[in-house]
PDB file of C-alpha atoms in Angstrom:
ATOM      1  CA  MET K 269      10.342 -16.343 -10.112  1.00  0.00           C
ATOM      2  CA  SER K 270      10.876 -12.214 -10.186  1.00  0.00           C
ATOM      3  CA  ILE K 271       8.244 -10.831  -8.229  1.00  0.00           C
ATOM      4  CA  PRO K 272       8.273  -6.809 -10.217  1.00  0.00           C
ATOM      5  CA  TYR K 273       8.847  -3.986  -6.739  1.00  0.00           C
ATOM      6  CA  THR K 274       5.374  -2.007  -8.420  1.00  0.00           C
ATOM      7  CA  THR K 275       2.351  -0.948  -6.484  1.00  0.00           C
ATOM      8  CA  ASP K 276       0.070  -3.920  -8.206  1.00  0.00           C
ATOM      9  CA  LEU K 277      -1.226  -6.952  -7.213  1.00  0.00           C
ATOM     10  CA  HIS K 278       0.881 -10.104  -8.159  1.00  0.00           C
ATOM     11  CA  GLN K 279       0.442 -13.674  -7.862  1.00  0.00           C
ATOM     12  CA  ILE K 280       3.773 -15.464  -6.462  1.00  0.00           C
ATOM     13  CA  ALA K 281       1.636 -19.177  -6.426  1.00  0.00           C
ATOM     14  CA  PRO K 282      -1.555 -20.493  -7.804  1.00  0.00           C
ATOM     15  CA  ASP K 283      -3.971 -18.666  -5.929  1.00  0.00           C
ATOM     16  CA  THR K 284      -1.376 -16.177  -3.286  1.00  0.00           C
ATOM     17  CA  TYR K 285      -1.138 -13.568  -4.416  1.00  0.00           C
ATOM     18  CA  ALA K 286       1.438  -9.859  -2.863  1.00  0.00           C
ATOM     19  CA  TYR K 287      -0.076  -7.188  -2.990  1.00  0.00           C
ATOM     20  CA  LEU K 288       2.982  -4.542  -3.114  1.00  0.00           C
ATOM     21  CA  GLN K 289       3.457  -0.777  -2.877  1.00  0.00           C
ATOM     22  CA  GLY K 290       6.355  -0.833  -4.584  1.00  0.00           C
ATOM     23  CA  ASN K 291       7.901   2.036  -2.616  1.00  0.00           C
ATOM     24  CA  PRO K 292      10.294   1.617   0.157  1.00  0.00           C
ATOM     25  CA  ALA K 293       9.842   4.216   2.476  1.00  0.00           C
ATOM     26  CA  THR K 294       7.971   4.766   5.818  1.00  0.00           C
ATOM     27  CA  GLY K 295       4.544   4.039   5.309  1.00  0.00           C
ATOM     28  CA  TYR K 296       4.201   2.024   2.557  1.00  0.00           C
ATOM     29  CA  SER K 297       3.781  -1.401   3.448  1.00  0.00           C
ATOM     30  CA  ASN K 298       2.929  -4.722   1.509  1.00  0.00           C
ATOM     31  CA  ALA K 299      -0.271  -6.895   1.912  1.00  0.00           C
ATOM     32  CA  GLY K 300      -1.233 -10.339   0.400  1.00  0.00           C
ATOM     33  CA  LEU K 301      -4.069 -12.949  -0.423  1.00  0.00           C
ATOM     34  CA  VAL K 302      -4.814 -16.408  -0.334  1.00  0.00           C
ATOM     35  CA  LEU K 303      -7.863 -17.425  -2.316  1.00  0.00           C
ATOM     36  CA  SER K 304      -9.521 -20.988  -2.106  1.00  0.00           C
ATOM     37  CA  GLY K 305     -12.666 -20.960  -4.609  1.00  0.00           C
ATOM     38  CA  ASP K 306     -14.091 -17.699  -3.518  1.00  0.00           C
ATOM     39  CA  GLU K 307     -13.032 -17.183  -0.189  1.00  0.00           C
ATOM     40  CA  ALA K 308     -10.034 -15.554   0.780  1.00  0.00           C
ATOM     41  CA  LEU K 309      -7.687 -14.475   3.509  1.00  0.00           C
ATOM     42  CA  LEU K 310      -6.317 -10.947   3.555  1.00  0.00           C
ATOM     43  CA  VAL K 311      -2.952 -10.711   5.137  1.00  0.00           C
ATOM     44  CA  ASP K 312      -2.746  -6.917   6.868  1.00  0.00           C
ATOM     45  CA  THR K 313      -4.730  -3.400   5.458  1.00  0.00           C
ATOM     46  CA  LEU K 314      -2.297  -0.282   5.248  1.00  0.00           C
ATOM     47  CA  TYR K 315      -1.956   2.916   6.744  1.00  0.00           C
ATOM     48  CA  THR K 316      -4.766   5.024   5.284  1.00  0.00           C
ATOM     49  CA  LEU K 317      -8.701   4.194   3.715  1.00  0.00           C
ATOM     50  CA  GLY K 318      -7.155   5.829   0.749  1.00  0.00           C
ATOM     51  CA  GLN K 319      -3.855   3.472   0.494  1.00  0.00           C
ATOM     52  CA  THR K 320      -6.993   0.296   1.636  1.00  0.00           C
ATOM     53  CA  ARG K 321      -9.870   1.143  -0.840  1.00  0.00           C
ATOM     54  CA  GLN K 322      -6.865   1.170  -3.499  1.00  0.00           C
ATOM     55  CA  MET K 323      -5.491  -2.221  -2.372  1.00  0.00           C
ATOM     56  CA  LEU K 324      -9.064  -3.548  -1.942  1.00  0.00           C
ATOM     57  CA  ASP K 325     -10.346  -2.275  -5.862  1.00  0.00           C
ATOM     58  CA  THR K 326      -7.285  -3.442  -7.491  1.00  0.00           C
ATOM     59  CA  ILE K 327      -7.745  -7.322  -5.751  1.00  0.00           C
ATOM     60  CA  ALA K 328     -11.904  -6.444  -7.207  1.00  0.00           C
ATOM     61  CA  LYS K 329     -10.791  -6.021 -10.700  1.00  0.00           C
ATOM     62  CA  ALA K 330      -8.177  -9.415 -11.148  1.00  0.00           C
ATOM     63  CA  LEU K 331     -10.252 -11.798  -8.607  1.00  0.00           C
ATOM     64  CA  PRO K 332     -13.782 -10.213  -8.815  1.00  0.00           C
ATOM     65  CA  ALA K 333     -15.093 -13.269  -6.829  1.00  0.00           C
ATOM     66  CA  ALA K 334     -12.826 -13.189  -4.156  1.00  0.00           C
ATOM     67  CA  ASP K 335     -15.200 -12.653  -1.035  1.00  0.00           C
ATOM     68  CA  ILE K 336     -12.611 -12.014   2.052  1.00  0.00           C
ATOM     69  CA  ARG K 337     -13.451 -13.673   4.742  1.00  0.00           C
ATOM     70  CA  PHE K 338     -10.258 -13.789   6.992  1.00  0.00           C
ATOM     71  CA  VAL K 339      -7.912 -10.907   7.739  1.00  0.00           C
ATOM     72  CA  VAL K 340      -5.112 -11.185   9.876  1.00  0.00           C
ATOM     73  CA  ASN K 341      -3.144  -8.066  11.240  1.00  0.00           C
ATOM     74  CA  THR K 342       1.057  -9.068  11.594  1.00  0.00           C
ATOM     75  CA  HIS K 343       1.343  -6.602  14.074  1.00  0.00           C
ATOM     76  CA  SER K 344      -0.213  -3.454  15.749  1.00  0.00           C
ATOM     77  CA  ASP K 345       1.953  -0.856  13.692  1.00  0.00           C
ATOM     78  CA  GLY K 346      -0.622   1.481  11.667  1.00  0.00           C
ATOM     79  CA  ASP K 347       0.151   0.734   8.767  1.00  0.00           C
ATOM     80  CA  HIS K 348      -0.263  -2.873   8.776  1.00  0.00           C
ATOM     81  CA  TRP K 349      -4.607  -2.533  10.134  1.00  0.00           C
ATOM     82  CA  TRP K 350      -5.901   0.814   9.881  1.00  0.00           C
ATOM     83  CA  GLY K 351      -7.726   0.075   6.557  1.00  0.00           C
ATOM     84  CA  ASN K 352      -9.409  -2.672   8.622  1.00  0.00           C
ATOM     85  CA  GLN K 353     -12.917  -0.405   9.125  1.00  0.00           C
ATOM     86  CA  LEU K 354     -13.335  -1.196   4.732  1.00  0.00           C
ATOM     87  CA  VAL K 355     -12.939  -4.883   5.405  1.00  0.00           C
ATOM     88  CA  GLY K 356     -15.008  -5.163   8.663  1.00  0.00           C
ATOM     89  CA  ASP K 357     -17.635  -7.973   7.619  1.00  0.00           C
ATOM     90  CA  ALA K 358     -14.760 -10.074   7.447  1.00  0.00           C
ATOM     91  CA  THR K 359     -13.146 -12.029  10.928  1.00  0.00           C
ATOM     92  CA  ILE K 360     -10.088  -9.798  11.887  1.00  0.00           C
ATOM     93  CA  ILE K 361      -7.271 -11.829  13.749  1.00  0.00           C
ATOM     94  CA  SER K 362      -3.951 -11.065  14.888  1.00  0.00           C
ATOM     95  CA  SER K 363      -2.346 -11.944  18.321  1.00  0.00           C
ATOM     96  CA  THR K 364      -3.498 -11.480  21.751  1.00  0.00           C
ATOM     97  CA  VAL K 365      -1.437  -8.724  22.552  1.00  0.00           C
ATOM     98  CA  ALA K 366      -0.984  -7.100  19.335  1.00  0.00           C
ATOM     99  CA  ALA K 367      -5.234  -6.671  19.660  1.00  0.00           C
ATOM    100  CA  ARG K 368      -3.873  -5.226  23.324  1.00  0.00           C
ATOM    101  CA  GLU K 369      -1.612  -2.303  21.777  1.00  0.00           C
ATOM    102  CA  MET K 370      -3.712  -1.649  19.319  1.00  0.00           C
ATOM    103  CA  ARG K 371      -6.935  -1.243  21.236  1.00  0.00           C
ATOM    104  CA  HIS K 372      -4.599   0.638  23.868  1.00  0.00           C
ATOM    105  CA  HIS K 373      -3.093   3.121  21.462  1.00  0.00           C
ATOM    106  CA  GLY K 374      -5.038   3.803  18.643  1.00  0.00           C
ATOM    107  CA  THR K 375      -4.347   5.989  15.982  1.00  0.00           C
ATOM    108  CA  GLU K 376      -3.738   8.540  19.267  1.00  0.00           C
ATOM    109  CA  ILE K 377       0.185   7.415  18.568  1.00  0.00           C
ATOM    110  CA  LEU K 378       0.301   9.492  16.205  1.00  0.00           C
ATOM    111  CA  ALA K 379      -0.847  12.861  17.750  1.00  0.00           C
ATOM    112  CA  PRO K 380       3.378  13.568  19.022  1.00  0.00           C
ATOM    113  CA  VAL K 381       4.244  13.243  15.455  1.00  0.00           C
ATOM    114  CA  LEU K 382       1.734  15.511  13.601  1.00  0.00           C
ATOM    115  CA  SER K 383       1.052  18.290  16.539  1.00  0.00           C
ATOM    116  CA  GLU K 384       2.221  21.803  15.111  1.00  0.00           C
ATOM    117  CA  GLY K 385       5.034  21.294  18.094  1.00  0.00           C
ATOM    118  CA  ALA K 386       6.356  17.959  16.708  1.00  0.00           C
ATOM    119  CA  ASP K 387       9.941  18.170  14.789  1.00  0.00           C
ATOM    120  CA  PRO K 388       9.725  19.355  11.175  1.00  0.00           C
ATOM    121  CA  ARG K 389      11.232  16.509   9.540  1.00  0.00           C
ATOM    122  CA  LEU K 390       9.274  13.812  11.134  1.00  0.00           C
ATOM    123  CA  ARG K 391       6.416  15.038  10.114  1.00  0.00           C
ATOM    124  CA  ALA K 392       7.192  15.916   6.632  1.00  0.00           C
ATOM    125  CA  ILE K 393       7.931  11.581   6.637  1.00  0.00           C
ATOM    126  CA  LEU K 394       3.899  11.342   7.193  1.00  0.00           C
ATOM    127  CA  SER K 395       3.220  14.289   5.141  1.00  0.00           C
ATOM    128  CA  PRO K 396       2.122  11.732   1.840  1.00  0.00           C
ATOM    129  CA  PHE K 397      -0.311  10.492   3.609  1.00  0.00           C
ATOM    130  CA  ASP K 398      -4.019  11.361   4.827  1.00  0.00           C
ATOM    131  CA  PHE K 399      -5.127   9.914   7.700  1.00  0.00           C
ATOM    132  CA  SER K 400      -8.831  11.245   7.882  1.00  0.00           C
ATOM    133  CA  GLY K 401     -11.601   8.977   8.142  1.00  0.00           C
ATOM    134  CA  ILE K 402      -9.829   6.281  10.358  1.00  0.00           C
ATOM    135  CA  THR K 403     -11.691   4.542  13.081  1.00  0.00           C
ATOM    136  CA  PRO K 404     -10.248   2.466  14.147  1.00  0.00           C
ATOM    137  CA  THR K 405     -11.966  -1.768  13.982  1.00  0.00           C
ATOM    138  CA  TYR K 406      -9.553  -4.346  15.878  1.00  0.00           C
ATOM    139  CA  PRO K 407      -9.499  -8.089  15.710  1.00  0.00           C
ATOM    140  CA  THR K 408     -12.343  -9.726  16.223  1.00  0.00           C
ATOM    141  CA  ILE K 409     -10.302 -13.238  17.030  1.00  0.00           C
ATOM    142  CA  ALA K 410      -6.962 -12.623  19.118  1.00  0.00           C
ATOM    143  CA  PHE K 411      -4.462 -16.126  19.815  1.00  0.00           C
ATOM    144  CA  ASN K 412      -1.324 -16.320  21.379  1.00  0.00           C
ATOM    145  CA  GLY K 413       1.250 -19.405  19.905  1.00  0.00           C
ATOM    146  CA  GLU K 414      -0.138 -20.694  16.700  1.00  0.00           C
ATOM    147  CA  LEU K 415      -3.622 -20.768  14.764  1.00  0.00           C
ATOM    148  CA  GLU K 416      -4.834 -23.032  12.197  1.00  0.00           C
ATOM    149  CA  LEU K 417      -7.207 -21.829  10.396  1.00  0.00           C
ATOM    150  CA  THR K 418      -9.078 -23.243   7.014  1.00  0.00           C
ATOM    151  CA  VAL K 419     -10.009 -20.794   3.611  1.00  0.00           C
ATOM    152  CA  GLY K 420     -12.241 -23.014   1.225  1.00  0.00           C
ATOM    153  CA  THR K 421      -9.442 -26.544   1.772  1.00  0.00           C
ATOM    154  CA  ARG K 422      -6.577 -24.625   2.200  1.00  0.00           C
ATOM    155  CA  THR K 423      -4.987 -24.381   5.234  1.00  0.00           C
ATOM    156  CA  VAL K 424      -2.990 -21.310   6.321  1.00  0.00           C
ATOM    157  CA  ARG K 425      -0.637 -21.483  10.066  1.00  0.00           C
ATOM    158  CA  LEU K 426      -0.341 -18.328  11.789  1.00  0.00           C
ATOM    159  CA  LEU K 427       3.033 -18.348  14.176  1.00  0.00           C
ATOM    160  CA  GLU K 428       3.209 -15.809  17.010  1.00  0.00           C
ATOM    161  CA  VAL K 429       7.161 -15.020  17.231  1.00  0.00           C
ATOM    162  CA  GLY K 430       6.877 -11.374  18.488  1.00  0.00           C
ATOM    163  CA  PRO K 431       7.820  -9.782  20.893  1.00  0.00           C
ATOM    164  CA  ALA K 432      10.643  -9.026  18.321  1.00  0.00           C
ATOM    165  CA  HIS K 433       9.654  -6.215  15.732  1.00  0.00           C
ATOM    166  CA  SER K 434       6.649  -5.027  18.010  1.00  0.00           C
ATOM    167  CA  VAL K 435       5.347  -6.627  21.299  1.00  0.00           C
ATOM    168  CA  GLY K 436       2.919  -9.563  18.968  1.00  0.00           C
ATOM    169  CA  ASP K 437       4.585 -10.068  15.227  1.00  0.00           C
ATOM    170  CA  VAL K 438       2.849 -13.124  13.869  1.00  0.00           C
ATOM    171  CA  LEU K 439       4.059 -14.923  10.331  1.00  0.00           C
ATOM    172  CA  ILE K 440       1.302 -16.389   8.203  1.00  0.00           C
ATOM    173  CA  HIS K 441       2.514 -19.425   6.737  1.00  0.00           C
ATOM    174  CA  VAL K 442       0.913 -20.839   3.561  1.00  0.00           C
ATOM    175  CA  PRO K 443       1.957 -24.528   3.442  1.00  0.00           C
ATOM    176  CA  ASP K 444       0.886 -25.423   0.112  1.00  0.00           C
ATOM    177  CA  ALA K 445       1.778 -22.532  -1.813  1.00  0.00           C
ATOM    178  CA  LYS K 446       5.608 -22.423   0.131  1.00  0.00           C
ATOM    179  CA  VAL K 447       4.438 -18.972   0.910  1.00  0.00           C
ATOM    180  CA  LEU K 448       5.265 -17.209   4.033  1.00  0.00           C
ATOM    181  CA  TYR K 449       4.041 -13.161   4.684  1.00  0.00           C
ATOM    182  CA  ALA K 450       6.311 -11.935   7.196  1.00  0.00           C
ATOM    183  CA  GLY K 451       5.124  -8.477   8.043  1.00  0.00           C
ATOM    184  CA  ASP K 452       7.582  -6.568   9.511  1.00  0.00           C
ATOM    185  CA  ILE K 453       9.911  -9.295  10.965  1.00  0.00           C
ATOM    186  CA  MET K 454      11.385  -8.928   7.686  1.00  0.00           C
ATOM    187  CA  VAL K 455      12.470  -5.640   5.510  1.00  0.00           C
ATOM    188  CA  PHE K 456      13.902  -6.763   1.874  1.00  0.00           C
ATOM    189  CA  GLY K 457      16.670  -4.049   1.506  1.00  0.00           C
ATOM    190  CA  GLY K 458      16.533  -1.893   3.753  1.00  0.00           C
ATOM    191  CA  HIS K 459      16.966  -1.474   7.863  1.00  0.00           C
ATOM    192  CA  GLY K 460      14.152  -3.442   9.738  1.00  0.00           C
ATOM    193  CA  VAL K 461      13.015  -2.076  12.337  1.00  0.00           C
ATOM    194  CA  VAL K 462      13.673  -3.066  16.006  1.00  0.00           C
ATOM    195  CA  HIS K 463      10.969  -1.289  17.987  1.00  0.00           C
ATOM    196  CA  THR K 464      10.788  -3.629  21.137  1.00  0.00           C
ATOM    197  CA  GLY K 465      12.727  -6.817  21.288  1.00  0.00           C
ATOM    198  CA  PRO K 466      14.999  -8.281  22.625  1.00  0.00           C
ATOM    199  CA  ILE K 467      16.561  -8.232  19.714  1.00  0.00           C
ATOM    200  CA  ASP K 468      17.744 -12.797  20.206  1.00  0.00           C
ATOM    201  CA  ASN K 469      14.132 -13.314  20.039  1.00  0.00           C
ATOM    202  CA  PHE K 470      14.250 -11.433  16.054  1.00  0.00           C
ATOM    203  CA  ILE K 471      16.869 -13.692  15.284  1.00  0.00           C
ATOM    204  CA  HIS K 472      15.148 -16.377  16.127  1.00  0.00           C
ATOM    205  CA  ALA K 473      11.769 -14.935  14.810  1.00  0.00           C
ATOM    206  CA  CYS K 474      14.543 -15.301  11.286  1.00  0.00           C
ATOM    207  CA  ASP K 475      15.508 -19.224  12.483  1.00  0.00           C
ATOM    208  CA  VAL K 476      11.888 -20.011  12.037  1.00  0.00           C
ATOM    209  CA  ILE K 477      11.637 -18.896   8.825  1.00  0.00           C
ATOM    210  CA  LEU K 478      14.403 -20.587   7.841  1.00  0.00           C
ATOM    211  CA  GLY K 479      12.854 -23.571   9.247  1.00  0.00           C
ATOM    212  CA  LEU K 480       9.803 -24.293   7.806  1.00  0.00           C
ATOM    213  CA  ASP K 481       9.585 -25.050   3.714  1.00  0.00           C
ATOM    214  CA  VAL K 482       8.540 -22.027   2.308  1.00  0.00           C
ATOM    215  CA  ASP K 483      10.164 -20.881  -1.024  1.00  0.00           C
ATOM    216  CA  THR K 484       8.718 -16.808  -1.697  1.00  0.00           C
ATOM    217  CA  VAL K 485       9.245 -14.730   1.537  1.00  0.00           C
ATOM    218  CA  VAL K 486       6.437 -11.428   1.477  1.00  0.00           C
ATOM    219  CA  PRO K 487       7.897  -9.037   3.526  1.00  0.00           C
ATOM    220  CA  GLY K 488       6.419  -6.092   5.692  1.00  0.00           C
ATOM    221  CA  HIS K 489       8.126  -3.800   3.489  1.00  0.00           C
ATOM    222  CA  GLY K 490      10.328  -4.121  -0.032  1.00  0.00           C
ATOM    223  CA  PRO K 491      10.737  -6.014  -2.696  1.00  0.00           C
ATOM    224  CA  VAL K 492       9.264 -10.305  -2.690  1.00  0.00           C
ATOM    225  CA  GLY K 493      12.363 -12.572  -1.596  1.00  0.00           C
ATOM    226  CA  GLY K 494      13.258 -16.144  -0.083  1.00  0.00           C
ATOM    227  CA  LYS K 495      15.285 -17.508   2.695  1.00  0.00           C
ATOM    228  CA  ALA K 496      18.509 -15.801   1.401  1.00  0.00           C
ATOM    229  CA  GLU K 497      17.520 -12.902   2.107  1.00  0.00           C
ATOM    230  CA  VAL K 498      16.067 -13.693   5.352  1.00  0.00           C
ATOM    231  CA  ALA K 499      19.455 -14.986   5.947  1.00  0.00           C
ATOM    232  CA  ARG K 500      21.005 -11.272   5.166  1.00  0.00           C
ATOM    233  CA  CYS K 501      18.503 -10.226   7.913  1.00  0.00           C
ATOM    234  CA  ARG K 502      19.646 -12.272   9.842  1.00  0.00           C
ATOM    235  CA  ASP K 503      23.302 -11.689   9.754  1.00  0.00           C
ATOM    236  CA  TYR K 504      22.272  -7.542   9.830  1.00  0.00           C
ATOM    237  CA  LEU K 505      20.815  -7.722  13.099  1.00  0.00           C
ATOM    238  CA  GLU K 506      23.341 -10.265  14.357  1.00  0.00           C
ATOM    239  CA  ARG K 507      26.042  -6.951  13.668  1.00  0.00           C
ATOM    240  CA  VAL K 508      24.484  -4.929  15.552  1.00  0.00           C
ATOM    241  CA  ARG K 509      23.495  -6.493  18.560  1.00  0.00           C
ATOM    242  CA  ASP K 510      27.645  -7.325  18.420  1.00  0.00           C
ATOM    243  CA  HIS K 511      28.111  -4.271  17.981  1.00  0.00           C
ATOM    244  CA  ALA K 512      26.055  -2.129  19.942  1.00  0.00           C
ATOM    245  CA  THR K 513      26.930  -4.629  22.645  1.00  0.00           C
ATOM    246  CA  ALA K 514      30.263  -3.824  22.383  1.00  0.00           C
ATOM    247  CA  THR K 515      30.075   0.327  22.554  1.00  0.00           C
ATOM    248  CA  HIS K 516      27.238   0.324  25.287  1.00  0.00           C
ATOM    249  CA  LYS K 517      30.761  -1.690  27.076  1.00  0.00           C
ATOM    250  CA  GLU K 518      32.523   1.745  26.146  1.00  0.00           C
ATOM    251  CA  GLY K 519      30.617   3.540  27.446  1.00  0.00           C
ATOM    252  CA  LYS K 520      29.178   4.907  23.978  1.00  0.00           C
ATOM    253  CA  THR K 521      25.864   7.211  23.254  1.00  0.00           C
ATOM    254  CA  ALA K 522      23.385   5.166  20.828  1.00  0.00           C
ATOM    255  CA  LEU K 523      24.132   8.117  18.492  1.00  0.00           C
ATOM    256  CA  GLU K 524      27.756   7.910  18.251  1.00  0.00           C
ATOM    257  CA  SER K 525      27.488   3.973  18.478  1.00  0.00           C
ATOM    258  CA  ALA K 526      25.275   4.596  14.839  1.00  0.00           C
ATOM    259  CA  ARG K 527      28.221   6.773  13.840  1.00  0.00           C
ATOM    260  CA  GLU K 528      31.055   4.005  14.286  1.00  0.00           C
ATOM    261  CA  PHE K 529      28.686   1.475  12.824  1.00  0.00           C
ATOM    262  CA  ASP K 530      29.969  -0.094   9.492  1.00  0.00           C
ATOM    263  CA  PHE K 531      27.383   0.043   6.534  1.00  0.00           C
ATOM    264  CA  SER K 532      29.755  -1.809   4.011  1.00  0.00           C
ATOM    265  CA  GLU K 533      27.973  -5.682   3.835  1.00  0.00           C
ATOM    266  CA  PHE K 534      24.411  -3.701   4.031  1.00  0.00           C
ATOM    267  CA  ALA K 535      25.520  -0.456   1.980  1.00  0.00           C
ATOM    268  CA  ASP K 536      22.667  -1.349  -0.685  1.00  0.00           C
ATOM    269  CA  PHE K 537      19.862  -1.414   2.164  1.00  0.00           C
ATOM    270  CA  TYR K 538      17.604   1.910   2.210  1.00  0.00           C
ATOM    271  CA  GLY K 539      16.959   3.456   5.926  1.00  0.00           C
ATOM    272  CA  ALA K 540      20.952   3.913   7.057  1.00  0.00           C
ATOM    273  CA  GLU K 541      19.176   6.243  10.239  1.00  0.00           C
ATOM    274  CA  ARG K 542      17.083   3.578  11.039  1.00  0.00           C
ATOM    275  CA  VAL K 543      20.149   1.698  12.987  1.00  0.00           C
ATOM    276  CA  ILE K 544      20.092   4.252  15.432  1.00  0.00           C
ATOM    277  CA  LEU K 545      16.574   2.366  17.010  1.00  0.00           C
ATOM    278  CA  ASN K 546      18.332  -0.712  16.799  1.00  0.00           C
ATOM    279  CA  ILE K 547      20.714   0.155  18.673  1.00  0.00           C
ATOM    280  CA  GLY K 548      18.619   2.101  20.777  1.00  0.00           C
ATOM    281  CA  ALA K 549      16.439  -1.684  21.342  1.00  0.00           C
ATOM    282  CA  VAL K 550      19.868  -3.403  22.115  1.00  0.00           C
ATOM    283  CA  TYR K 551      21.321  -0.457  24.892  1.00  0.00           C
ATOM    284  CA  ARG K 552      17.527  -0.563  26.940  1.00  0.00           C
ATOM    285  CA  GLU K 553      17.544  -4.149  27.173  1.00  0.00           C
ATOM    286  CA  ILE K 554      21.135  -3.869  28.659  1.00  0.00           C
ATOM    287  CA  ASN K 555      19.996  -0.563  31.043  1.00  0.00           C
ATOM    288  CA  ALA K 556      16.655  -2.271  31.728  1.00  0.00           C
ATOM    289  CA  ASP K 557      15.412   0.815  32.481  1.00  0.00           C
ATOM    290  CA  GLY K 558      13.737   2.517  29.368  1.00  0.00           C
ATOM    291  CA  THR K 559      16.671   4.033  28.053  1.00  0.00           C
ATOM    292  CA  PRO K 560      17.481   5.510  25.315  1.00  0.00           C
ATOM    293  CA  GLY K 561      13.626   6.388  24.704  1.00  0.00           C
ATOM    294  CA  PRO K 562      11.882   5.858  21.038  1.00  0.00           C
ATOM    295  CA  GLY K 563      10.828   9.847  21.522  1.00  0.00           C
ATOM    296  CA  GLN K 564      15.214  10.560  21.613  1.00  0.00           C
ATOM    297  CA  LEU K 565      15.961   7.879  19.234  1.00  0.00           C
ATOM    298  CA  LEU K 566      13.545   9.157  16.659  1.00  0.00           C
ATOM    299  CA  HIS K 567      14.930  12.607  16.699  1.00  0.00           C
ATOM    300  CA  GLN K 568      18.294  11.320  16.884  1.00  0.00           C
ATOM    301  CA  MET K 569      17.176   9.565  13.657  1.00  0.00           C
ATOM    302  CA  VAL K 570      16.133  12.781  11.307  1.00  0.00           C
ATOM    303  CA  ASP K 571      19.936  14.211  12.852  1.00  0.00           C
ATOM    304  CA  LEU K 572      21.611  10.760  11.691  1.00  0.00           C
ATOM    305  CA  ALA K 573      19.653  10.878   8.277  1.00  0.00           C
ATOM    306  CA  ASP K 574      20.473  14.716   8.086  1.00  0.00           C
ATOM    307  CA  GLU K 575      24.382  13.245   8.592  1.00  0.00           C
ATOM    308  CA  VAL K 576      23.891  10.668   5.768  1.00  0.00           C
ATOM    309  CA  LYS K 577      22.671  12.519   3.147  1.00  0.00           C
ATOM    310  CA  ALA K 578      25.793  15.819   4.056  1.00  0.00           C
ATOM    311  CA  GLY K 579      27.887  13.216   3.557  1.00  0.00           C
ATOM    312  CA  SER K 580      26.655  11.406   0.441  1.00  0.00           C
TER     313      SER K 580
END
């Protein structure tokens, strides 16, 4: 089944949907909906109240009887939960560590990037988004390991696979539809990001998906895919790990390592500059002292983006 990568609610299996925003850029995440009778589970809300309202309005028009009883936040990045207040009557669920991270940061994580003194290139990345009116609305149920939910007559499995992309990543498996919602463990067609790692945990999360009986995978960003796309993401992560490990031994900086990364097998991936974040995550793991820090890497990422544009 070929699902168009357009902003809309797309049916991907009987009573099973992906809400796509049709844009691979930062902040345009995907969501999902699992329906049984009039009872529904929503996978993730979106970055802003405007985006989330548009999604909920689209769902209401397409499926007017759908009553969202559960919301599962796949992880603690704002583009997957800052719209929670618009579904605040539902039972909101995440992993325990993701819920802790949400409460620790709220929306304050934006302040350094949006401040007047911030790098204007970083501010430009977030310029399309209106973050006004957001009241952080946190999970009401948190779990460790696995949790099984009943949505109407359907079983939905929640599988914790973090830390990987973030500290508390969760996969949502819908066995009867052979569908998996992967959050940012999967980014199809682009460079996914290892925010926390360790990177071997991220690779293991890919193996978990590959071991499940699923045909359709909804990534956190990018078009809907399947196991071939998952395997390609795994290959990318292995390539990053091996390259970064080798250049670290050679005493090269993360930026030098990123400049030397062989993109040939992933030339069609968008966001090439993000590779420095992933190399930096491997370096942090090896250094075991918190360096290079995420702030430093973000600034180097926009430098690298300028270099990529200049060389294209």
